[in-house]
Short mmCIF file of C-alpha atoms in Angstrom, two decimals:
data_model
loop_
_atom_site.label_atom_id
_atom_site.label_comp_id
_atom_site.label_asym_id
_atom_site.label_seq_id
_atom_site.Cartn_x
_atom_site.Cartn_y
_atom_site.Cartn_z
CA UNK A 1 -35.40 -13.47 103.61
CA UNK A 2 -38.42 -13.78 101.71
CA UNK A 3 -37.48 -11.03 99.06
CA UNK A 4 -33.55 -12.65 98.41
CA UNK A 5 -35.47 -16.21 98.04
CA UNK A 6 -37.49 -14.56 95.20
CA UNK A 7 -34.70 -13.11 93.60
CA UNK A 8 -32.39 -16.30 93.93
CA UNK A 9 -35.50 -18.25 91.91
CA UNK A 10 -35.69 -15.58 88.91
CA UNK A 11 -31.87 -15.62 88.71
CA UNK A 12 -32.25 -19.57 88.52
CA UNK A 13 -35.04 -19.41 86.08
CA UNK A 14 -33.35 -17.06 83.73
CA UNK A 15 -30.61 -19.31 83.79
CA UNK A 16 -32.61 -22.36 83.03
CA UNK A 17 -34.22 -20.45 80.33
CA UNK A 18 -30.71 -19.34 78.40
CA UNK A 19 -29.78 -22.83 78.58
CA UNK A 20 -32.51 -24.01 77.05
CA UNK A 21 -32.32 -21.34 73.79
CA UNK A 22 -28.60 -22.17 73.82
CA UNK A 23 -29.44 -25.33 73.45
CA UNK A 24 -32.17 -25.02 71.06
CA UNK A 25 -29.88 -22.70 68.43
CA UNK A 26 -27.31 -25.49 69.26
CA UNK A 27 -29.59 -28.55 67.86
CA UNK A 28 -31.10 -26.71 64.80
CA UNK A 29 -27.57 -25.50 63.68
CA UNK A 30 -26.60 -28.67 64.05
CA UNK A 31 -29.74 -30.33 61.62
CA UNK A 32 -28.71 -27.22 58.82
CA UNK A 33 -25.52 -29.07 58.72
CA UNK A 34 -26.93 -32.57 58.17
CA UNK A 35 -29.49 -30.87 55.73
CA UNK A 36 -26.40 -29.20 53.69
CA UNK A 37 -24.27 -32.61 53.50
CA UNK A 38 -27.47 -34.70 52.56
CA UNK A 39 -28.08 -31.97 49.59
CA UNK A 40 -24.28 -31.58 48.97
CA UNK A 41 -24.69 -35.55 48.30
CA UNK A 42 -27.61 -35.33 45.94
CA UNK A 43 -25.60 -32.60 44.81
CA UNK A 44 -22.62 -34.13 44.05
CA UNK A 45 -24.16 -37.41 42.38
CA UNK A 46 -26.38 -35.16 39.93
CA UNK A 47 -23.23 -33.56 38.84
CA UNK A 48 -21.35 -36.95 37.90
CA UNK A 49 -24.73 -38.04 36.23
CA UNK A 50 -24.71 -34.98 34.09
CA UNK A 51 -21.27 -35.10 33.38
CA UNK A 52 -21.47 -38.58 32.35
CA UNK A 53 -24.44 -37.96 30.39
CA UNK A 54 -22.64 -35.66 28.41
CA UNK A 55 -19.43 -37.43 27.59
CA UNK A 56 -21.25 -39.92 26.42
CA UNK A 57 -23.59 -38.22 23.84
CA UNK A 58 -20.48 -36.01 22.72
CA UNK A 59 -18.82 -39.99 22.01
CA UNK A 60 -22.00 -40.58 20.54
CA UNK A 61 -22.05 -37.64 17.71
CA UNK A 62 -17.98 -37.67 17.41
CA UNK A 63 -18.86 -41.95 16.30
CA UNK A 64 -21.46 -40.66 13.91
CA UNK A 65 -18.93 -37.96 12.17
CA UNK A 66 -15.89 -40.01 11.61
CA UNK A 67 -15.68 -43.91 11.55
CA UNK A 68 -11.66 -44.20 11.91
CA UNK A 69 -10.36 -45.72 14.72
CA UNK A 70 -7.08 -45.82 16.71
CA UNK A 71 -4.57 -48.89 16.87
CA UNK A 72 -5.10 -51.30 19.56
CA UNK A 73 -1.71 -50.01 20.61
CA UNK A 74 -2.19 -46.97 21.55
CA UNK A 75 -5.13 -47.94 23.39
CA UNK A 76 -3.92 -48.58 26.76
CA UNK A 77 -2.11 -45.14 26.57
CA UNK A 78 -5.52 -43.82 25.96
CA UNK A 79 -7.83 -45.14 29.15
CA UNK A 80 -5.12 -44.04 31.33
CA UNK A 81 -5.43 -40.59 29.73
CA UNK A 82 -9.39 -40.42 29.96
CA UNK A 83 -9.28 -42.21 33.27
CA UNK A 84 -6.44 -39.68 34.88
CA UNK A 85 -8.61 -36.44 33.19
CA UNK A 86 -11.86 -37.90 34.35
CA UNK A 87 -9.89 -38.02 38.11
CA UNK A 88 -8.93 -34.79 37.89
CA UNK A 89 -12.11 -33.78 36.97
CA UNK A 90 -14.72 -35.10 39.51
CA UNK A 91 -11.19 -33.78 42.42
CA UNK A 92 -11.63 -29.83 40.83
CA UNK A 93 -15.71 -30.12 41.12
CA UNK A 94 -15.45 -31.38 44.52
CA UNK A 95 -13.70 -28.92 45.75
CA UNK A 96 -15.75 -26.36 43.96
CA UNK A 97 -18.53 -27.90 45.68
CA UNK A 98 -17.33 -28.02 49.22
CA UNK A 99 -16.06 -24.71 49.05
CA UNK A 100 -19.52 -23.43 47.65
CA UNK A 101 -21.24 -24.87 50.55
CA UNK A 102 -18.95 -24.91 53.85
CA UNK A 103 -19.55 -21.77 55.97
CA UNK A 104 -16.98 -19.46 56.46
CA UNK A 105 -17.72 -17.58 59.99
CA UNK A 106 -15.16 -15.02 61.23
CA UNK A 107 -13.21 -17.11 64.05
CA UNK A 108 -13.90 -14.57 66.98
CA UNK A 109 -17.79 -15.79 66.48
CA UNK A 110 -17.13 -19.49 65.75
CA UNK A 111 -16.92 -21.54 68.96
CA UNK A 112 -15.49 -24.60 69.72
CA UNK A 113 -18.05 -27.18 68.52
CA UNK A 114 -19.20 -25.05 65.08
CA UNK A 115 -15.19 -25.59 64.30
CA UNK A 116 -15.74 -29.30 64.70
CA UNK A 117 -18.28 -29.69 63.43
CA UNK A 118 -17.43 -27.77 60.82
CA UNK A 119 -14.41 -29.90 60.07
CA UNK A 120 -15.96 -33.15 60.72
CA UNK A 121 -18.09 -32.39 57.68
CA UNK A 122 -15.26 -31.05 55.63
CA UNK A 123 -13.69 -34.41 55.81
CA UNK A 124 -16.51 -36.12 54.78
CA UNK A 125 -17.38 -34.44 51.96
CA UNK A 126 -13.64 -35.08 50.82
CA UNK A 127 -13.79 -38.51 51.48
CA UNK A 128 -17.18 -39.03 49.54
CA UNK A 129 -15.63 -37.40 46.56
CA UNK A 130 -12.48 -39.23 46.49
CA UNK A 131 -14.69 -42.05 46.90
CA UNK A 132 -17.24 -41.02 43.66
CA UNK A 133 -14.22 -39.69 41.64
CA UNK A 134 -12.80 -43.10 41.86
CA UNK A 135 -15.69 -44.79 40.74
CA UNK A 136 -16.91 -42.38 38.45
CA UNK A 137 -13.36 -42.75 36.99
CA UNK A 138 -13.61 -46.43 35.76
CA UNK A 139 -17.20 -45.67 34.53
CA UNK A 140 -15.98 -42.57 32.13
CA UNK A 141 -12.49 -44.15 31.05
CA UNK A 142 -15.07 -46.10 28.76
CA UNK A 143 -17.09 -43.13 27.09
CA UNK A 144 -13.76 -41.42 27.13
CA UNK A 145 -11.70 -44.18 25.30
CA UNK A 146 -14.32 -43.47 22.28
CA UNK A 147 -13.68 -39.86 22.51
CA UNK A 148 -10.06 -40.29 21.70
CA UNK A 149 -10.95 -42.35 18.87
CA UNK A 150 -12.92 -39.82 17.43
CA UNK A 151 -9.97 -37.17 18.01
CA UNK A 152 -7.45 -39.21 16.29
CA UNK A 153 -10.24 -39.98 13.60
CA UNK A 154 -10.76 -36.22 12.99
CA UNK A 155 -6.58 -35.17 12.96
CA UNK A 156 -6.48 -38.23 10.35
CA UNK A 157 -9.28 -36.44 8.25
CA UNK A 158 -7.81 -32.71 8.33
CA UNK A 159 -4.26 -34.61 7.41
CA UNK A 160 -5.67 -36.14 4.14
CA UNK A 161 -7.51 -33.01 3.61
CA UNK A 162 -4.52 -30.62 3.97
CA UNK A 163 -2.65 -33.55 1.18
CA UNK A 164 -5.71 -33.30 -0.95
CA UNK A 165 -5.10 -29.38 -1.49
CA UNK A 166 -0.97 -29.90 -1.81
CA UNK A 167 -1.58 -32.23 -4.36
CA UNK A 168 -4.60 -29.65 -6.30
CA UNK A 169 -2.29 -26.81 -6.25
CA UNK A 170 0.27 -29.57 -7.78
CA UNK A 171 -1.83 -29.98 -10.29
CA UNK A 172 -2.83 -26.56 -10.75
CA UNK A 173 0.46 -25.73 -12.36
CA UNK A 174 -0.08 -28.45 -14.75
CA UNK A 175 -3.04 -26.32 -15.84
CA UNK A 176 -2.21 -23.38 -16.08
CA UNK A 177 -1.14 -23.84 -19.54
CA UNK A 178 -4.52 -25.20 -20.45
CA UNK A 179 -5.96 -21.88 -18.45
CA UNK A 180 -3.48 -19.67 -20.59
CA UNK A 181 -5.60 -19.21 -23.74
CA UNK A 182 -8.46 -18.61 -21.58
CA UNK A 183 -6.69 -16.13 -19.50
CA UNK A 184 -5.09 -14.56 -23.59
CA UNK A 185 -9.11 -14.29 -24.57
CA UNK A 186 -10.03 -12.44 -21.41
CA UNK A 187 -7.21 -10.05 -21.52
CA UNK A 188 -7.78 -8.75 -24.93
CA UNK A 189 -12.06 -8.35 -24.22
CA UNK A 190 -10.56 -6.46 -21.46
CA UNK A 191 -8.48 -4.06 -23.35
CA UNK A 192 -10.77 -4.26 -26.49
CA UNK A 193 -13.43 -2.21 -24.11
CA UNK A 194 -10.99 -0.48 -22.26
CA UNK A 195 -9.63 1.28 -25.45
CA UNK A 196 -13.55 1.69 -26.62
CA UNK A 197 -14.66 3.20 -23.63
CA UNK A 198 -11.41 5.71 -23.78
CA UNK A 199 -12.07 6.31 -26.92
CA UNK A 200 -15.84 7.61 -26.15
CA UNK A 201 -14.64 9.84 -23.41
CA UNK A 202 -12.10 11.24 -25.67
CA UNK A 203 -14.76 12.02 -28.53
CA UNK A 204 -17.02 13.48 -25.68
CA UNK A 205 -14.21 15.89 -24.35
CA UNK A 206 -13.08 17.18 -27.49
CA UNK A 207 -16.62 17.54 -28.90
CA UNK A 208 -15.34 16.57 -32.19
CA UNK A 209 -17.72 14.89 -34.51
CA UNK A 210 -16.60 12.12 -36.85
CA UNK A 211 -17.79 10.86 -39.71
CA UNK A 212 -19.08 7.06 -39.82
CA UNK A 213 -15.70 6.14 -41.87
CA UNK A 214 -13.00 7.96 -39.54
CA UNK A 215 -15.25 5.84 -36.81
CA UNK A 216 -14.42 2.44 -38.28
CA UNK A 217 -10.61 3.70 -38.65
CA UNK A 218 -10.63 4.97 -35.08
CA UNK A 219 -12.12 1.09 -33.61
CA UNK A 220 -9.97 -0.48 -36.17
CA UNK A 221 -6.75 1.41 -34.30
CA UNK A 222 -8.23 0.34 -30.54
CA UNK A 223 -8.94 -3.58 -31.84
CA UNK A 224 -5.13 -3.08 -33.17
CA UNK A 225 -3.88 -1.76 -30.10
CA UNK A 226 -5.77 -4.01 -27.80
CA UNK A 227 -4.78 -7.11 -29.58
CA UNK A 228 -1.07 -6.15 -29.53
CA UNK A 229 -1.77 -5.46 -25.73
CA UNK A 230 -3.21 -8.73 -25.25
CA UNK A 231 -0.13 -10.01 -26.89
CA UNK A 232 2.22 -8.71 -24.91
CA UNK A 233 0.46 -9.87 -22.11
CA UNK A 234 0.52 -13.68 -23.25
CA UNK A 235 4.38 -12.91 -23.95
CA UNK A 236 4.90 -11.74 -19.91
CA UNK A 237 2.88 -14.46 -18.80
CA UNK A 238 4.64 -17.44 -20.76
CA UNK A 239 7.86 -16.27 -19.36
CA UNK A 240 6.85 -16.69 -15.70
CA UNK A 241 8.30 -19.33 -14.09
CA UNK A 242 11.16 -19.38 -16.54
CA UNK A 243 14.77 -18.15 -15.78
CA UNK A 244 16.52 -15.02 -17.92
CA UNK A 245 19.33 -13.96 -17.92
CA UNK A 246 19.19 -10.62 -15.96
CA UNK A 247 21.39 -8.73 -18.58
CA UNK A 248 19.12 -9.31 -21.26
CA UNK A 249 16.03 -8.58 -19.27
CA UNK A 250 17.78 -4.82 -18.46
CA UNK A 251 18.75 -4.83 -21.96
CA UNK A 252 14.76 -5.03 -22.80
CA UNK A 253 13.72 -2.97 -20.18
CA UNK A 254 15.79 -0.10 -21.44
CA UNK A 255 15.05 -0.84 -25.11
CA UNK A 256 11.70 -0.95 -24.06
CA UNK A 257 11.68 2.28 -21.98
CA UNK A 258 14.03 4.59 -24.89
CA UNK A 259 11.46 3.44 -27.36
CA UNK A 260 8.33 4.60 -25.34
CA UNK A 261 10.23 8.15 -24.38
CA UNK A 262 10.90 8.95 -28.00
CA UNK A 263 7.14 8.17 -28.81
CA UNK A 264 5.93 10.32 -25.87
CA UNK A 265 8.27 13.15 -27.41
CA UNK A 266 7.03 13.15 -30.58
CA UNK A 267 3.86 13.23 -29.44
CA UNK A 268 4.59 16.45 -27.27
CA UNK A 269 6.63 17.90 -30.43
CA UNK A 270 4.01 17.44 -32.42
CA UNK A 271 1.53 19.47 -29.54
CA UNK A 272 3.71 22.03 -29.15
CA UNK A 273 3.92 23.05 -32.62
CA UNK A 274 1.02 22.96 -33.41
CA UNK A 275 -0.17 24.80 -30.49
CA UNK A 276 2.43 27.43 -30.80
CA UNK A 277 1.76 27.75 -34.43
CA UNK A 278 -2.06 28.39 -33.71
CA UNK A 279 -3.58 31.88 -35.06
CA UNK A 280 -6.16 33.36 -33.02
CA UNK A 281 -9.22 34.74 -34.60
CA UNK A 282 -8.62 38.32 -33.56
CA UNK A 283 -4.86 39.68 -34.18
CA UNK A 284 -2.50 39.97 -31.05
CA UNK A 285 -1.45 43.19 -29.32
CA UNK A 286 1.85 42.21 -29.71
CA UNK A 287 1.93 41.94 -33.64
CA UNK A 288 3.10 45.17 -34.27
CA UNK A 289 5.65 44.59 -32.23
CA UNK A 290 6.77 40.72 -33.64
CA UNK A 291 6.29 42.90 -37.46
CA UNK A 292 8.79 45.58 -36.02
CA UNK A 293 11.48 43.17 -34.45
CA UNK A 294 11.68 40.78 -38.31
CA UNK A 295 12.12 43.93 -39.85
CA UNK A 296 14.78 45.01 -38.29
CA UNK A 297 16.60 41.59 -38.41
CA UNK A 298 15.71 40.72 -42.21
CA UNK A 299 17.01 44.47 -42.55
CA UNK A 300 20.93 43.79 -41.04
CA UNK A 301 20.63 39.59 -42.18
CA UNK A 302 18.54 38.85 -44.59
CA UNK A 303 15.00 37.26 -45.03
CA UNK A 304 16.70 33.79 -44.63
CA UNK A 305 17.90 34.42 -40.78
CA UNK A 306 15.28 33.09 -39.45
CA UNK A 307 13.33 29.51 -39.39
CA UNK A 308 10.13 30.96 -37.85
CA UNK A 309 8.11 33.19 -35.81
CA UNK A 310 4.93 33.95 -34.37
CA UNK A 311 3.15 35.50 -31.34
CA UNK A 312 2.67 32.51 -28.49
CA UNK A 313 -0.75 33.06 -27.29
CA UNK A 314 -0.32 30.36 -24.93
CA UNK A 315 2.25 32.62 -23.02
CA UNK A 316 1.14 36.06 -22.85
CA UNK A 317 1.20 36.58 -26.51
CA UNK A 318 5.01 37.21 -26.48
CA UNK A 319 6.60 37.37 -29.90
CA UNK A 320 8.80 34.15 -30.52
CA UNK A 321 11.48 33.71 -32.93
CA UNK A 322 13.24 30.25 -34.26
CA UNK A 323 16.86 31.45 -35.23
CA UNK A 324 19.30 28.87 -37.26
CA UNK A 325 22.20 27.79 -34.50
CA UNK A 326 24.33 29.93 -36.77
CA UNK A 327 22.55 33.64 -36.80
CA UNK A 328 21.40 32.52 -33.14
CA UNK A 329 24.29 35.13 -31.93
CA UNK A 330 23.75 37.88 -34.83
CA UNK A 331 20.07 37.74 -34.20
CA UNK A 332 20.52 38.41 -30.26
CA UNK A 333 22.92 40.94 -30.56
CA UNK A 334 20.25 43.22 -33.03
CA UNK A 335 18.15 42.32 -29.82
CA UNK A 336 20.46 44.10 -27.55
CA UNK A 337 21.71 46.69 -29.46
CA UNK A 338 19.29 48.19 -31.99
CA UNK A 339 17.93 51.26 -30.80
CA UNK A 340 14.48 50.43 -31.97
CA UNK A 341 14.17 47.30 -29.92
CA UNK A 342 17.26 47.52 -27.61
CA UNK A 343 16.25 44.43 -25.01
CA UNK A 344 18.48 45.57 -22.06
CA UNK A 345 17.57 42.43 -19.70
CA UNK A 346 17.46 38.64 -20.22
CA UNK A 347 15.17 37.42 -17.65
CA UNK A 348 15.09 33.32 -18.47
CA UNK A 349 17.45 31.43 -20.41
CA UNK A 350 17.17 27.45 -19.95
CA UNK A 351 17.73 24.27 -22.18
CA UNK A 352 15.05 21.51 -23.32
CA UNK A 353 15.47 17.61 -24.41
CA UNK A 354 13.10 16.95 -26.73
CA UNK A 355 14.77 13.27 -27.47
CA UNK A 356 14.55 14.52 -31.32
CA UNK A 357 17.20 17.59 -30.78
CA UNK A 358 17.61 20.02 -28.24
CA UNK A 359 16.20 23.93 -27.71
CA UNK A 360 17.07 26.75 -25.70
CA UNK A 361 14.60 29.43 -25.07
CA UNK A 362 15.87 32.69 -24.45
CA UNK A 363 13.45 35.55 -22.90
CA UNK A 364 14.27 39.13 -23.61
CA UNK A 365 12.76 42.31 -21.69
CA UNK A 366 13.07 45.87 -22.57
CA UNK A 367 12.29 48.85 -20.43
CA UNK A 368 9.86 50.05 -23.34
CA UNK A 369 7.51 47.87 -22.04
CA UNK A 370 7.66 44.90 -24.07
CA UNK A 371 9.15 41.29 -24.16
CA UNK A 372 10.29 38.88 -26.74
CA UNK A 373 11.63 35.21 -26.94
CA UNK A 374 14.29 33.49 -29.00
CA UNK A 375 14.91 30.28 -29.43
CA UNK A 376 17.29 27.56 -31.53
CA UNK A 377 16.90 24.02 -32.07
CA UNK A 378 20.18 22.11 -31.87
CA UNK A 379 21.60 18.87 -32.95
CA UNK A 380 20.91 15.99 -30.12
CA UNK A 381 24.21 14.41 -30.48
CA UNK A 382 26.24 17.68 -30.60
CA UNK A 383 24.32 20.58 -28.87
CA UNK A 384 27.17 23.46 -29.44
CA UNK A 385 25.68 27.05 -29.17
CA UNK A 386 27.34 30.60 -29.14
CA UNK A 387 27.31 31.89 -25.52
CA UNK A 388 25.36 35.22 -24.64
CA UNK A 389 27.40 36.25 -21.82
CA UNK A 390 29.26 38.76 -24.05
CA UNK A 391 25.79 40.41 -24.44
CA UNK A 392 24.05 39.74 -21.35
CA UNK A 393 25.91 38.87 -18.37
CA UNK A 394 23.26 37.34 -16.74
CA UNK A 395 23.62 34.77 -19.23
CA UNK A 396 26.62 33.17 -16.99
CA UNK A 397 24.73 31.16 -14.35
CA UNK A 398 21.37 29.65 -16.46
CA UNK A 399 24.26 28.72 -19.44
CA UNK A 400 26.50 26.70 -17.21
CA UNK A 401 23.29 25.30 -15.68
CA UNK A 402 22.16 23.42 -19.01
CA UNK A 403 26.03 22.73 -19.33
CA UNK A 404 25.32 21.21 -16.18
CA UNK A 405 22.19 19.17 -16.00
CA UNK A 406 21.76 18.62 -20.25
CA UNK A 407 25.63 18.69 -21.88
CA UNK A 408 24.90 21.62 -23.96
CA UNK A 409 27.99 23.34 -24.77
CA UNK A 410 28.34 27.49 -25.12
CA UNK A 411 31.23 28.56 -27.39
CA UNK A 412 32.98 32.05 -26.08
CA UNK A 413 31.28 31.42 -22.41
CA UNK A 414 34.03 32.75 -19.83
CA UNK A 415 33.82 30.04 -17.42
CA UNK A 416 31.59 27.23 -18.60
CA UNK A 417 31.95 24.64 -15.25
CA UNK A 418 29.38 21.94 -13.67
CA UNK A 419 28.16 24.43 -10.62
CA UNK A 420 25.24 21.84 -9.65
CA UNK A 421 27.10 18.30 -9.60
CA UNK A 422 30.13 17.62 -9.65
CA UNK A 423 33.00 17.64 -12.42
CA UNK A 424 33.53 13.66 -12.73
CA UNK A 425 29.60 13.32 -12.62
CA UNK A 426 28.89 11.01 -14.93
CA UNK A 427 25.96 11.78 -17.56
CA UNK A 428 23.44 14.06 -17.41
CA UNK A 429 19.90 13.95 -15.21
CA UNK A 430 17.55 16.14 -17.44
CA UNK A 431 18.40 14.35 -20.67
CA UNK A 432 15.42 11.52 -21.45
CA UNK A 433 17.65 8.77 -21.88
CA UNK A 434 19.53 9.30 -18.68
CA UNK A 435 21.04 5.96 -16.78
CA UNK A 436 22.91 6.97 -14.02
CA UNK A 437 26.33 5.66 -13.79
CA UNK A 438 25.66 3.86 -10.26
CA UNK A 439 22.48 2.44 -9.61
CA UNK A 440 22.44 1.08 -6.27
CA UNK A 441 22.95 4.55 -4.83
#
């Protein structure tokens, strides 16, 4: 009996001393919680401070910036803005704050008084901030009336600055004109050096020395040329803004762009002969062979047959001859037929607008081993030329080709037809001067 008395006593002191650590955990849980809600407090009322702190110094440096105010009528409609946004301020940070400090326990582990408790202090901690946000609220609507003041003041300020640049640019048109001679000045210096600094690079290129007086001539030219620039320039610019009539401005522009294409063709007809015309220093290869072929066609025409000829050394040094449009047909057939030269195959035959006439170049090959070209300079306006089919057939295709793409006609040509484009094609596309007939497509 002795030994179940004993074990009856430890069983009822164990017990005691579970109760008394439940307990214990029980009561310092329970002074966390009042520890957490007392901080939450402090908390909470540093927050308000801070905020309210800094709505008022932002009021404070918004006053200093801009000194317009806001009607007394819109006034009203202003507290209850600040007032409602300072509400739903101080609501959102207290529930940031009470969820940032309740504890969130799984519910298998949470007994029966942690959930009350739990709850109890929940509620609380609501109430107190409905409380504070309601106070705080009437306290802020103050600092935050001024802060709509200084709003409206700064929209009124970027209004009359956006009306102070609509009215410069206003103005700015009533300058320009005053700007214009300004602008004239700065154009021509502009194209004064950009013609003198062209002008250098050109000289260092060529390596061609001048003499002091062709110098002058050559900077007289540029000033010339820049100022008549600088000219044109004014011109364009004192028609902007200004209506024309848009048949007269295409009249221009083609006036304008004919003019600058026959320019730019005498300035390659000028190249070209006197780059074809060039003698080398040494004789060509070829020049017995140019001597032979004017022999035998000043022999069966005459000395007058032909305009010119000479040995291209800028294409293989291949003897070229200029016949008149009317011994252009005499001279090919010697080509063909003489037995000296006899040129069995015409390799190239094509047609050229020079915008001052028009040229066909002919080249010639003979089995011998040597090559010639012929060519004829015809009338812009009337470009009529004795075929070469009856000589060389393979003069068919390249013939009706110029016929095609330049108008050149070919007398005696067996079936002279459009084989590119088609037969009511209008114009033709490798002439300078070419419009088509519709532009839009």
């Amino acid at each position: 009996m002795s030994e179940e008395q004993d074990l009856a006593q430890q069983k009822k002191e164990a017990a005691a001393k579970a109760k008394a650590a439940a307990l214990a955990r029980r009561q310092s849980k329970d002074s966390v919680t009042e520890e957490r809600e007392g901080n939450m407090n402090v908390a909470k009322q540093k927050a308000a401070a801070a905020a309210k702190a800094k709505a008022v110094a932002l009021a404070r440096r918004q006053s200093k910036e801009s000194v317009t105010g806001e009607p007394e009528g819109n006034m009203d409609v202003a507290k209850q803005k600040a007032a409602a946004a300072a509400k739903a301020k101080a609501a959102a940070l207290a529930r940031k704050q009470s969820k940032e400090s309740g504890i969130e326990e799984s519910e298998g582990n949470m007994d029966v008084a942690k959930q009350k408790a739990a709850a109890a202090a929940k509620a609380k901690a609501a109430a107190l901030a409905r409380k504070q946000s309601k106070e705080s609220g009437i306290e802020e609507s103050e600092g935050n009336m001024d802060v709509a003041k200084q709003k409206a003041a700064a929209a009124a300020k970027a209004k009359a600055a956006a009306l102070a640049r609509k009215q410069s640019k206003e103005s700015g048109i009533e300058e320009s004109e005053g700007n214009m001679d300004v602008a004239k000045q700065k154009a021509a210096a502009a194209a004064k050096a950009k013609a003198a600094a062209l002008a250098r690079k050109q000289s260092k290129e060529s390596g061609i020395e001048e003499s002091e007086g062709n110098m002058d001539v050559a900077k007289q030219k540029a000033a010339a040329a820049a100022k008549a620039k600088a000219a044109a320039l004014a011109k364009k610019k004192e028609l902007v803004g200004k209506e024309e009539d848009p048949e007269k401005a295409k009249a221009k522009a083609i006036a304008a762009a004919k003019a600058k294409a026959a320019a730019a063709a005498k300035t390659r007809a000028r190249v070209e002969e006197s780059t074809e015309v060039h003698t080398p220093d040494e004789p060509s290869p070829n020049q017995s062979i140019l001597d032979q072929i004017v022999q035998a066609i000043e022999r069966n025409l005459g000395q007058g047959a032909l305009t010119d000829y000479y040995i291209n050394n800028l294409s293989k040094d291949v003897p070229t001859l200029v016949a008149k449009p009317v011994t252009y047909f005499q001279i090919a057939k010697i080509l063909r037929y003489d037995e000296q030269l006899n040129f069995h195959y015409l390799s190239e035959l094509h047609g050229t607008d020079f915008e001052t006439h028009m040229e066909i170049y002919v080249h010639l090959y003979s089995y011998t081993n040597h090559s010639a070209a012929l060519k004829v300079k015809l009338d812009r306006d009337s470009p009529v030329v004795p075929s070469l089919v009856p000589l060389w057939s393979g003069a068919n295709w390249p013939e009706c080709e110029a016929y095609d793409l330049l108008g050149i006609l070919f007398q005696g040509h067996p079936d002279l037809k459009r084989i590119l484009l088609g037969e009511d094609w209008v114009g033709y596309p490798l002439r300078k001067d070419y419009q088509p007939y519709d532009v839009e497509v």
